[in-house]
Coordinates of C-alpha atoms and ligand atoms in Angstrom, one line a residue:
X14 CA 341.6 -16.9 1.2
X15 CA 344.1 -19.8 2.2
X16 CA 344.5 -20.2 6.2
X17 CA 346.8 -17.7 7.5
X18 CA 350.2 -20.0 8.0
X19 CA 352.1 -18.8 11.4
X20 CA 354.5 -20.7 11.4
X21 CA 355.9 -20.4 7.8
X22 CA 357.1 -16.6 8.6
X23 CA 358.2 -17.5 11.9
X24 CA 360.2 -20.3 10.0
X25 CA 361.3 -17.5 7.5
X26 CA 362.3 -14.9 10.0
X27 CA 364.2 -17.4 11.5
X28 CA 366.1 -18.9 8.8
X29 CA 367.1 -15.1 7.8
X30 CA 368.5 -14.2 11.4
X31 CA 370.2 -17.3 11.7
X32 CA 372.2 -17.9 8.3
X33 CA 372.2 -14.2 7.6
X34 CA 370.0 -13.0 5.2
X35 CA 368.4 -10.2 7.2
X36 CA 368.5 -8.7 10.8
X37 CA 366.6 -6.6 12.9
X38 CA 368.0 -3.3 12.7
X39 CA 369.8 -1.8 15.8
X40 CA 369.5 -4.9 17.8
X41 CA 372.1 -4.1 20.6
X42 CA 370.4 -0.9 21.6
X43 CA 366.9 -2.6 21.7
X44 CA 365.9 -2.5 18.0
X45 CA 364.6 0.0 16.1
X46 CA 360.8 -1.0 14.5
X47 CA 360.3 -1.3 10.6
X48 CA 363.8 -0.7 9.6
X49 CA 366.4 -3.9 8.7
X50 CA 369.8 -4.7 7.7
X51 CA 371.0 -7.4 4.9
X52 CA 373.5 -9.9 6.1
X53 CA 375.6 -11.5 3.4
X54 CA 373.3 -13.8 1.7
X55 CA 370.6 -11.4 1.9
X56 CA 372.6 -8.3 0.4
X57 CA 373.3 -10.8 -2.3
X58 CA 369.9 -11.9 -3.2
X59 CA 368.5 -8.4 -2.5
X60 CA 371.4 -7.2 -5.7
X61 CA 370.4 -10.3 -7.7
X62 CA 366.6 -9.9 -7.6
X63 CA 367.6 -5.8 -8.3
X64 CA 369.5 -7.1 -11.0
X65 CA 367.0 -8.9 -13.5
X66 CA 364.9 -6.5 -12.8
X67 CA 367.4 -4.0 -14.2
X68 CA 368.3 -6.3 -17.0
X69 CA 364.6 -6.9 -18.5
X70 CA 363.7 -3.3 -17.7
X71 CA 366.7 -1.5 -19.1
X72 CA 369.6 -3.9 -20.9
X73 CA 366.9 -5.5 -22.6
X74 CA 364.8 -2.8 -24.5
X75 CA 366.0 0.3 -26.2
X76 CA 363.2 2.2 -24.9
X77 CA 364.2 2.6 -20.8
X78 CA 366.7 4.3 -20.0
X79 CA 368.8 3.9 -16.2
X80 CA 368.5 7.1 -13.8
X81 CA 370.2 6.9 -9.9
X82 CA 368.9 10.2 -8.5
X83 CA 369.4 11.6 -5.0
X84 CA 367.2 10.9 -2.2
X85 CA 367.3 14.5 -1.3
X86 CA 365.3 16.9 -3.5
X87 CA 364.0 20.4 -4.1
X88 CA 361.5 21.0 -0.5
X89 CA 358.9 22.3 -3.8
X90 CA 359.0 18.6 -5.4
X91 CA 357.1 17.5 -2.6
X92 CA 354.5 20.4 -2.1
X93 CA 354.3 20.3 -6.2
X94 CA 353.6 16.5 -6.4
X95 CA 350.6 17.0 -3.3
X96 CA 352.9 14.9 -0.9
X97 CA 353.1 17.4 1.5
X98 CA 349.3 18.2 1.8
X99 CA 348.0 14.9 1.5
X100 CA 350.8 11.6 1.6
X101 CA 348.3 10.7 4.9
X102 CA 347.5 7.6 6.2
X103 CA 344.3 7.1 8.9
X104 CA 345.7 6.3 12.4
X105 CA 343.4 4.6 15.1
X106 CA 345.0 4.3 18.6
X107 CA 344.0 1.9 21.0
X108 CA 343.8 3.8 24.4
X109 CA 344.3 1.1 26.6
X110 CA 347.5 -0.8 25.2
X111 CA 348.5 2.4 22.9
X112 CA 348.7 0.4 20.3
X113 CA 348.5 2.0 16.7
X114 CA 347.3 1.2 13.7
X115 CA 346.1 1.9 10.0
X116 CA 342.2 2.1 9.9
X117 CA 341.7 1.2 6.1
X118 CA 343.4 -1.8 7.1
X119 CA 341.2 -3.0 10.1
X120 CA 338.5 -2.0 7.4
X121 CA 339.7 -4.1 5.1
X122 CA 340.0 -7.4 7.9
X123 CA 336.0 -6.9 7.7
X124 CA 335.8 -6.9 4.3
X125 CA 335.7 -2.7 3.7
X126 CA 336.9 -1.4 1.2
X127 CA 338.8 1.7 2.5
X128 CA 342.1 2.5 0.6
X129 CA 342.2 6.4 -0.1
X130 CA 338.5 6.6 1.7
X131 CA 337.7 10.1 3.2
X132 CA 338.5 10.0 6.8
X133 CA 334.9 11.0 7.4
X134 CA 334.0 7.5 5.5
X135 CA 336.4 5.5 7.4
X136 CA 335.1 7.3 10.7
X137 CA 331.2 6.3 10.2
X138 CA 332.5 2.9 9.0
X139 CA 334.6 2.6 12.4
X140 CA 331.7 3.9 14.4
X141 CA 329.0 0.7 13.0
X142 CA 331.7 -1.8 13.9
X143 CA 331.9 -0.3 17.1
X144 CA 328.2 0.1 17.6
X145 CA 328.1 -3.4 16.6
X146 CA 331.0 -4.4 19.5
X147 CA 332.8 -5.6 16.5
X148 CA 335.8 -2.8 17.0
X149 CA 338.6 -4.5 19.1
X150 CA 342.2 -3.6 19.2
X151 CA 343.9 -6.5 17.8
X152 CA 346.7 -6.6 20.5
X153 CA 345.2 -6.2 23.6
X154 CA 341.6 -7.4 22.8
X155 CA 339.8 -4.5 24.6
X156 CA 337.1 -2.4 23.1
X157 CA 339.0 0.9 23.0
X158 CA 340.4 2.0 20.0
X159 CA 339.3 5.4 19.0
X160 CA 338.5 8.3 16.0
X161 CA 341.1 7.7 12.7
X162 CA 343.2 10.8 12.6
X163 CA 345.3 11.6 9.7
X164 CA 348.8 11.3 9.8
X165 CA 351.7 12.3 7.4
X166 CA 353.4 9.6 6.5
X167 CA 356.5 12.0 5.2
X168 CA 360.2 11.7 6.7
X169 CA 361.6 15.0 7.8
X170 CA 365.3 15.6 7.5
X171 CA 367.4 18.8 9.3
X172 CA 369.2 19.4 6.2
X173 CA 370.0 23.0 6.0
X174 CA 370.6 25.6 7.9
X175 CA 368.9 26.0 11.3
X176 CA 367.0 28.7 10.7
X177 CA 365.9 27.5 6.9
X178 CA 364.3 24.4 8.6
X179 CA 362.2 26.3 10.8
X180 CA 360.1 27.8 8.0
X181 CA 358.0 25.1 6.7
X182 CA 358.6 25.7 3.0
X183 CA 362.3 25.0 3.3
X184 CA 361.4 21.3 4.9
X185 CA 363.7 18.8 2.9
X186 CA 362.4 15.8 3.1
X187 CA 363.3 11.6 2.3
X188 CA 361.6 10.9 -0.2
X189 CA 358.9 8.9 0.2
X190 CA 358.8 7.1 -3.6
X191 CA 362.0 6.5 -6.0
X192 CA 359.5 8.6 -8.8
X193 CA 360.1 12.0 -7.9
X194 CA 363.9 11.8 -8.9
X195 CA 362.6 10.7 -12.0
X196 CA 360.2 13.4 -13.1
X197 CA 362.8 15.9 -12.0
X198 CA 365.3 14.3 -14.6
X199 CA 362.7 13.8 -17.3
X200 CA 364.0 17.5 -19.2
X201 CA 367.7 16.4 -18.5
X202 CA 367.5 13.3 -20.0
X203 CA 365.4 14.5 -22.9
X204 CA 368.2 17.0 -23.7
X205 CA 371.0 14.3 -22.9
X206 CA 369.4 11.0 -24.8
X207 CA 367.3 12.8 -27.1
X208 CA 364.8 9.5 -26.4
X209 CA 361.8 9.9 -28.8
X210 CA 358.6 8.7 -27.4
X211 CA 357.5 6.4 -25.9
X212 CA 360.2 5.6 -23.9
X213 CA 361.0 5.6 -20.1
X214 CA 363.3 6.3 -17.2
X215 CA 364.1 3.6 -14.5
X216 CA 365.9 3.5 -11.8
X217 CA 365.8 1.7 -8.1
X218 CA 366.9 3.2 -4.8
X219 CA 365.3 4.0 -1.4
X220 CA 362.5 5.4 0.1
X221 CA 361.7 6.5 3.2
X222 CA 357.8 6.6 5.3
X223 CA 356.9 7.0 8.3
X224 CA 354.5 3.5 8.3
X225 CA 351.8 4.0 11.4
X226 CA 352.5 0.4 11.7
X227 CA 355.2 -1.2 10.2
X228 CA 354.6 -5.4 10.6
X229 CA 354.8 -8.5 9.1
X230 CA 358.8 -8.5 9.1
X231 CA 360.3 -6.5 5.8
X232 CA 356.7 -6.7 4.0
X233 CA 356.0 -2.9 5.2
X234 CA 359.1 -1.0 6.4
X235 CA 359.9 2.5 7.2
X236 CA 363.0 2.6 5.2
X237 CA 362.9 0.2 1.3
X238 CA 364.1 -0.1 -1.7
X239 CA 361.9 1.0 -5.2
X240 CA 362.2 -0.4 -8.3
X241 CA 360.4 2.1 -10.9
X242 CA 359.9 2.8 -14.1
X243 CA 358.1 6.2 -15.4
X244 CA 356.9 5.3 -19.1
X245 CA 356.4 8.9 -21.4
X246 CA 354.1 8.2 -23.5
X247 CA 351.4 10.2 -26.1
X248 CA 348.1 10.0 -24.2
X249 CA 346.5 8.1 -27.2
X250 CA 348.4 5.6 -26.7
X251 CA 347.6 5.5 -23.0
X252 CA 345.3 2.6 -22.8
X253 CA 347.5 0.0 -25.2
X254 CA 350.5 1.1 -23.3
X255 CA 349.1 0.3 -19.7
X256 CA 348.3 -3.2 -21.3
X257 CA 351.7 -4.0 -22.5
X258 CA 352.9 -3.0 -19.2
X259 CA 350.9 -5.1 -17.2
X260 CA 351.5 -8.3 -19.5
X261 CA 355.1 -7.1 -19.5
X262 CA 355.6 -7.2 -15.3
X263 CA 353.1 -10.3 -14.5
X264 CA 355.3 -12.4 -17.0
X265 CA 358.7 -11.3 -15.2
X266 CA 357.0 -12.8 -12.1
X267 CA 357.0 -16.1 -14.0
X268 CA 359.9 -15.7 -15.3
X269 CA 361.3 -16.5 -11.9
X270 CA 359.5 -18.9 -10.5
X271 CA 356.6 -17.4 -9.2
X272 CA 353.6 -19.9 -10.5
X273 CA 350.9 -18.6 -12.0
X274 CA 348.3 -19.8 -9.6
X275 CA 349.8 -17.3 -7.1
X276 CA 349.7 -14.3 -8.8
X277 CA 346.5 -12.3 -9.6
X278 CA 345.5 -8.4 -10.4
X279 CA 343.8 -6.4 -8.1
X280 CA 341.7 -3.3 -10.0
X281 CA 341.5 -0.3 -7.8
X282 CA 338.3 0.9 -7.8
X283 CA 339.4 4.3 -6.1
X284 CA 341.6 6.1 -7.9
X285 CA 343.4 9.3 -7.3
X286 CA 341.6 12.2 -9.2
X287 CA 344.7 12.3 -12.1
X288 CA 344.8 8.6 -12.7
X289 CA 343.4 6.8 -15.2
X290 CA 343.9 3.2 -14.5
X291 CA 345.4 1.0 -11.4
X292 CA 346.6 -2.5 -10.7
X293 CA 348.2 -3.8 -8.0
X294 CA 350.4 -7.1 -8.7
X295 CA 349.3 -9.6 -5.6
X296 CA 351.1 -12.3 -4.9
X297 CA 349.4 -15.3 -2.3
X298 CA 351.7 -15.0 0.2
X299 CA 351.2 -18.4 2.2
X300 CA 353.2 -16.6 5.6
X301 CA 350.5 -13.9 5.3
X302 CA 347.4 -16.1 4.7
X303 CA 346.6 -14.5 1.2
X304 CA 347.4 -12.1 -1.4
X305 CA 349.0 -8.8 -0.8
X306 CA 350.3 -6.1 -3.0
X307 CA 354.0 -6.7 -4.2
X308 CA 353.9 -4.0 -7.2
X309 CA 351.5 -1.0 -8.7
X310 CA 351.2 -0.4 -12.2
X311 CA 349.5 2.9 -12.9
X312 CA 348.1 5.0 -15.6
X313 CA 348.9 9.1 -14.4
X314 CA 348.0 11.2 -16.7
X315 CA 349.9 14.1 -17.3
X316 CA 349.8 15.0 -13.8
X317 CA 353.8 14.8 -12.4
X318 CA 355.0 16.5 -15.5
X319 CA 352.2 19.2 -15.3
X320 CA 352.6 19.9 -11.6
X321 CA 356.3 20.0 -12.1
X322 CA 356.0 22.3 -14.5
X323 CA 353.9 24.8 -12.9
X324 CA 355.8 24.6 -9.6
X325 CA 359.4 25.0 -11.3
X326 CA 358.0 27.5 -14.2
X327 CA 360.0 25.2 -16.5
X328 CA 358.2 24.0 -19.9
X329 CA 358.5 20.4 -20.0
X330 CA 356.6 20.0 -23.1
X331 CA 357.5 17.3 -25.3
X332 CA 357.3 18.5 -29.0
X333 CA 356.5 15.5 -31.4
X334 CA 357.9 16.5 -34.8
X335 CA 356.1 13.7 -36.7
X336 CA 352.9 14.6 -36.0
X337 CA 353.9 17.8 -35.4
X338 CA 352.4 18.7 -32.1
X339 CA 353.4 19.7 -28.7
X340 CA 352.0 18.5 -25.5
X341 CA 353.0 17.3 -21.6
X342 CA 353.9 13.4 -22.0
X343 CA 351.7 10.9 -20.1
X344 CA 353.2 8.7 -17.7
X345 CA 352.5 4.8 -16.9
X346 CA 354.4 3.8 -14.0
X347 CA 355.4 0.2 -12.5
X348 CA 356.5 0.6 -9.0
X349 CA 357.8 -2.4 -7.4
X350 CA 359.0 -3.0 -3.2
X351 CA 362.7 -5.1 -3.4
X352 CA 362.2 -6.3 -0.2
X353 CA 358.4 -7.3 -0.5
X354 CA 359.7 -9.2 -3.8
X355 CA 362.8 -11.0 -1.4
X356 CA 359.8 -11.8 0.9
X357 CA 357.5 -13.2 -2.1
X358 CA 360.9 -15.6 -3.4
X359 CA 361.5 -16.8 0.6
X360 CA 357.7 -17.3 0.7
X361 CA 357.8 -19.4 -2.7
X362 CA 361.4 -21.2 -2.4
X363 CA 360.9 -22.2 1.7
X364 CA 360.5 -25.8 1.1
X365 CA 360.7 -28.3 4.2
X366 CA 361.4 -32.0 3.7
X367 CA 361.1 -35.1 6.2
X368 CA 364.2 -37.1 5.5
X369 CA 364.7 -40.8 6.3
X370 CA 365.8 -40.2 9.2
X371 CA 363.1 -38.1 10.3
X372 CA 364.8 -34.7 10.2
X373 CA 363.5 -31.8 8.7
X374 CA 365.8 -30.6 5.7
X375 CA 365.0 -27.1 4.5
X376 CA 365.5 -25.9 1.1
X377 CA 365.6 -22.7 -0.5
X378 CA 364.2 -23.2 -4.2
X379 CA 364.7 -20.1 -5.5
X380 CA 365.5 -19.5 -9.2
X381 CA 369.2 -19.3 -10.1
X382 CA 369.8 -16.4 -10.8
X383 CA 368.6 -15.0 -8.0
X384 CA 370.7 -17.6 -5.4
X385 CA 372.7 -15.6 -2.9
X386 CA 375.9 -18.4 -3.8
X387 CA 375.9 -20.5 -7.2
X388 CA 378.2 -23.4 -6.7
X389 CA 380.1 -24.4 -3.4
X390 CA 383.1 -26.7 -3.4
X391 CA 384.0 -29.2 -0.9
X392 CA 387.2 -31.5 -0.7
X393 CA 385.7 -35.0 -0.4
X394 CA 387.4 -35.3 2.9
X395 CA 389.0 -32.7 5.4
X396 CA 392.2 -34.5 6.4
X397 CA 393.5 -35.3 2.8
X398 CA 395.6 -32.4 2.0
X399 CA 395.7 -33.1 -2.2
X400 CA 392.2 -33.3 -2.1
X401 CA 392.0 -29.8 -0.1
X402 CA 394.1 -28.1 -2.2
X403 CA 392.3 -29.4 -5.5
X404 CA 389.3 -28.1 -4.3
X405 CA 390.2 -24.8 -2.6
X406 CA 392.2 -24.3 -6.7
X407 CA 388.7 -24.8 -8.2
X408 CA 386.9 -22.8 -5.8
X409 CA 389.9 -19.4 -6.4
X410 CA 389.0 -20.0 -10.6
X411 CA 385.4 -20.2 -10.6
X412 CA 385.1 -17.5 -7.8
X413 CA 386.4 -15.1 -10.6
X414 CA 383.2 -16.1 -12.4
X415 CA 380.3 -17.1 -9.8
X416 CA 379.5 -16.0 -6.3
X417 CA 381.4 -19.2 -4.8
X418 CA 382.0 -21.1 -1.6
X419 CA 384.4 -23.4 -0.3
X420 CA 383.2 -25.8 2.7
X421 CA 385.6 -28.4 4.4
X422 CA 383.3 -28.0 7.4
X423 CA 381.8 -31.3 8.8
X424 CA 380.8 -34.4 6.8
X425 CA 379.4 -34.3 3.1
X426 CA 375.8 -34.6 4.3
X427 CA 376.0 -31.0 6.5
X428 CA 377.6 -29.2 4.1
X429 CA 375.0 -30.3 1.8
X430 CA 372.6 -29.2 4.0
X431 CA 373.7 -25.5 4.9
X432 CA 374.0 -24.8 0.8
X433 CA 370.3 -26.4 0.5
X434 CA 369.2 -24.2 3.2
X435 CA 370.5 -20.7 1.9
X436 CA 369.6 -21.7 -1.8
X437 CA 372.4 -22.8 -3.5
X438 CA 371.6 -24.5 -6.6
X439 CA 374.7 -26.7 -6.9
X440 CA 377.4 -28.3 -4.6
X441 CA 381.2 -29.6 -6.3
X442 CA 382.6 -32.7 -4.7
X443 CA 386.2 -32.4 -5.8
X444 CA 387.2 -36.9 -4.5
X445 CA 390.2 -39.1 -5.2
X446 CA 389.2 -39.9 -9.3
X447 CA 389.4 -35.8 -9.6
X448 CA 393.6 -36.0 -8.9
X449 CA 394.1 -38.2 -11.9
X450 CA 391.1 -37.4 -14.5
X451 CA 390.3 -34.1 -13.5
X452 CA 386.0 -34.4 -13.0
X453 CA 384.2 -33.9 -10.1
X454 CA 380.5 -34.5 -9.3
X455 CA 378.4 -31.6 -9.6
X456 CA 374.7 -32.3 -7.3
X457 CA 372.0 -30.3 -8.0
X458 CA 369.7 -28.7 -5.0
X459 CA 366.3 -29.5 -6.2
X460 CA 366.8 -33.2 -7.9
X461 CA 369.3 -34.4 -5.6
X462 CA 371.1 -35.8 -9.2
X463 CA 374.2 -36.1 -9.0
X464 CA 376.9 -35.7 -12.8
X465 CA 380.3 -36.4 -13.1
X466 CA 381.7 -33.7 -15.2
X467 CA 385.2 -32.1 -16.4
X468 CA 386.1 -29.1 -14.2
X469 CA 387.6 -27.1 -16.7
X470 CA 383.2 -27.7 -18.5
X471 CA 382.2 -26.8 -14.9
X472 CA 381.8 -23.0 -15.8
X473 CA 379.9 -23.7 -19.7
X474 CA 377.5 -25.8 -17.4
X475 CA 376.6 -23.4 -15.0
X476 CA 376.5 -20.7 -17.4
X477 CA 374.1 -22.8 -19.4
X478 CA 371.7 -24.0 -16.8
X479 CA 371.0 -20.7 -15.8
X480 CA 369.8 -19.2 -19.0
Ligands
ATP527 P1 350.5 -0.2 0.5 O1 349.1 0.0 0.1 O2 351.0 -1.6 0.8 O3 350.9 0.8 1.6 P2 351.1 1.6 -1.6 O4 350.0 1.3 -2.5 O5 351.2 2.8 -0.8 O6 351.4 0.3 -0.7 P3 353.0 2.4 -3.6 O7 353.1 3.8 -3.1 O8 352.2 2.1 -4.9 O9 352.4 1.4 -2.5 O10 354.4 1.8 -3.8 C1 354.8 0.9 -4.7 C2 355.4 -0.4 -4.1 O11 356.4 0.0 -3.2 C3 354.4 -1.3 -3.4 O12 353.7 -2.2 -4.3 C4 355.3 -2.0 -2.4 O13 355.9 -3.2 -3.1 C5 356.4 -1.0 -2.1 N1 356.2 -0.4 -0.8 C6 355.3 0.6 -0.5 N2 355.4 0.9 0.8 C7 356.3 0.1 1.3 C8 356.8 -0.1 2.6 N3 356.4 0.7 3.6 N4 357.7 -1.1 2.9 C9 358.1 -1.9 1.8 N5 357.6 -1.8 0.6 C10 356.8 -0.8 0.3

């Protein structure tokens, strides 16, 4: 595992507050932990990265099909799908600084493998490191943390009527994964589409759990964003189908950047007692020191549908007239965190360079068509009216196009500098030559080169580059 690098998500968390990209919920009451807001730029790359991913998983096969379902559902779709009984995480408290934490994790920081242990594993594990005066809290320092306790990681609404909410049956919760919605439109969409299998449903949107400890920035939040796909499938074609799958989301990685070299599978050896198959896609996060989950790809089994089923008393068999035979579809689902992926493009784009001069330029390579702003124009010079007007003209007609920006702000250099900074791939200089042969110099972000080019190609150019 690579050194754990500090600073880089300091430098990350900083770059986001100050140009924009993402905030710390609540801030003028005191904050409110694991929950953010997206400035500007970051509301823009959040939609681009949500996007592509909704282009390559929906526009560009005939076999998904879109879905935007409400975060409120049914209180049964929750007890049917075992959330209610057992969506638990293991909570250790420290009882000296009351810090919390997860106890598979602090397993797993000595090397123990404890995701979905039994709590009476993780408990005999905790109790050797202890005996071993291995067990510290990792805030204060102090030997006192104590037993793992279970702890529902579900969100509770009051929806309802007051006297509904009090009987625990008629608990409506947040949902806790983008899925659920999905499995509940399954029957609706097989009437509506008539899809024949295998096809799936996708859809992103946000999910809601109560984290024991939410940390490392937007990596693990109490409110996120999903982006999922539930893949019906015949269960003979189960294990081909979790292949393609797995080849199909590690390529979109590289498809935007991500290099190779940081991405890897992780095989869970543990698996839920309807599962089949699961992968996690890591990506080496260099602010985290090392590889952490940024998506789940995972072989179900019949069980959503079938749960579903029983719980509702509606058949949600699929009847194959081919092969004339009926049975509950399979599922294999890819499950991807939006904000973990806007973390894993900061991580990879953050690039610092030592100029000349000995400052520190930052630059945000990212890919794009993920870049919060595609092109900014500047007038070569402020105080030269014709050359304002020119450029603010080109910057009103390709707005209609591009997520623009028009900077008269400062000298060239700066303005340079706060489009490198936020990502933008290229920067207009609209100078004296532009009055009387219409071109402008078009620079690009990550080779400094700089093209003289016809405005009215400007668009074609763009257009091209990012393809
Ligand atoms: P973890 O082990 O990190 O808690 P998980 O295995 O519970 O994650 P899944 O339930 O498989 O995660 O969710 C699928 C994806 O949703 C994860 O790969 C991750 O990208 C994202 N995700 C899950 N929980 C959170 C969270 N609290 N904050 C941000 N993203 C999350």
């Amino acid at each position: 595992m690579q050194e754990k690098d500090e600073k880089l998500m300091e430098k990350i968390i900083s770059l986001c507050k100050r140009r924009g990209f993402v905030f710390a919920s609540s801030e003028i009451y005191g904050g409110m932990a694991g929950i953010y807001d997206y400035g500007h730029y970051g509301s823009l790359l959040k939609d681009n990265i949500k996007k592509e991913w909704q282009k390559n998983m929906i526009q560009l096969r005939e076999d998904v099909v879109g879905l935007d379902s409400a975060i409120f559902m049914h209180p049964k779709t929750w007890v049917a799908s075992g959330h209610v009984a057992g969506f638990n995480d293991p909570q250790v408290d420290c009882h000296n600084c009351k810090s919390r934490f997860r106890a598979d994790h602090i397993l797993e920081d000595f090397g123990i493998q404890a995701d979905k242990a039994t709590l009476e594993f993780i408990n005999d594990e905790l109790n050797k490191l202890r005996e071993a005066k291995k067990l510290l809290c990792q805030n204060c320092g102090k030997a006192c943390l104590g037993e793992a306790r279970v702890f529902s990681m579900m969100v509770k609404s009051n929806l309802g009527s007051p006297v509904d909410i009090l009987d625990e049956e008629n608990i409506v919760y947040l949902r806790p994964e983008t899925c659920g919605g999905i499995y509940l439109e399954y029957k609706n969409t097989l009437d509506s589409l008539h899809p024949k299998l295998p096809f799936g449903i996708a859809q992103v949107g946000k999910a809601f759990r109560n984290e024991i400890a939410a940390r490392q920035f937007i990596f693990r939040t109490r409110e996120f964003e999903q982006m999922e796909m539930q893949y019906f499938h015949d269960p003979v074609d189960t294990n081909s189908i979790f292949e393609m799958w797995k080849q199909i989301r590690y390529d979109w990685y590289l498809l935007y950047g991500i290099p190779d070299d940081k991405l890897r599978f992780y095989k869970h050896e543990k698996l839920a007692h309807y599962a089949s198959d699961a992968y996690d896609v890591e990506y080496d996060f260099e602010s985290m020191g090392g590889f952490k989950e940024v998506e789940g790809i995972h072989a179900r089994g019949d069980w959503d549908l079938s749960q579903h089923s029983k719980f509702s008393g509606i058949n949600l068999d699929y009847y194959d007239e081919a092969n004339k035979k009926r049975f509950i579809p399979h599922i294999v689902e890819t499950s991807a965190g939006l904000a973990r992926m806007f973390l894993m493009f900061l991580d990879n784009a953050y690039t610092e360079i030592l100029s000349e001069e000995g400052e520190t330029r930052v630059f945000l390579k990212l890919d794009p068509k993920l870049s919060p702003i595609k092109v900014a124009v500047f007038p070569l010079l402020k105080n030269k009216p014709e050359l304002v007007s020119n450029a603010h003209d080109l910057y009103l007609e390709l707005r209609k196009e591009f997520m623009c920006e028009f900077d008269d702000n400062g000298n060239i250099g700066k303005r340079y500098r706060r489009q490198d900074e936020i990502g933008t791939p290229w920067c207009i200089v609209v100078d004296f030559d532009t009055l009387t042969d219409d071109s402008v110099t078009i620079r690009d972000r990550d080779t400094g080169k700089q093209e003289r080019i016809k405005k009215d190609e400007i668009a074609a150019y763009i257009k091209e580059k990012m393809n």
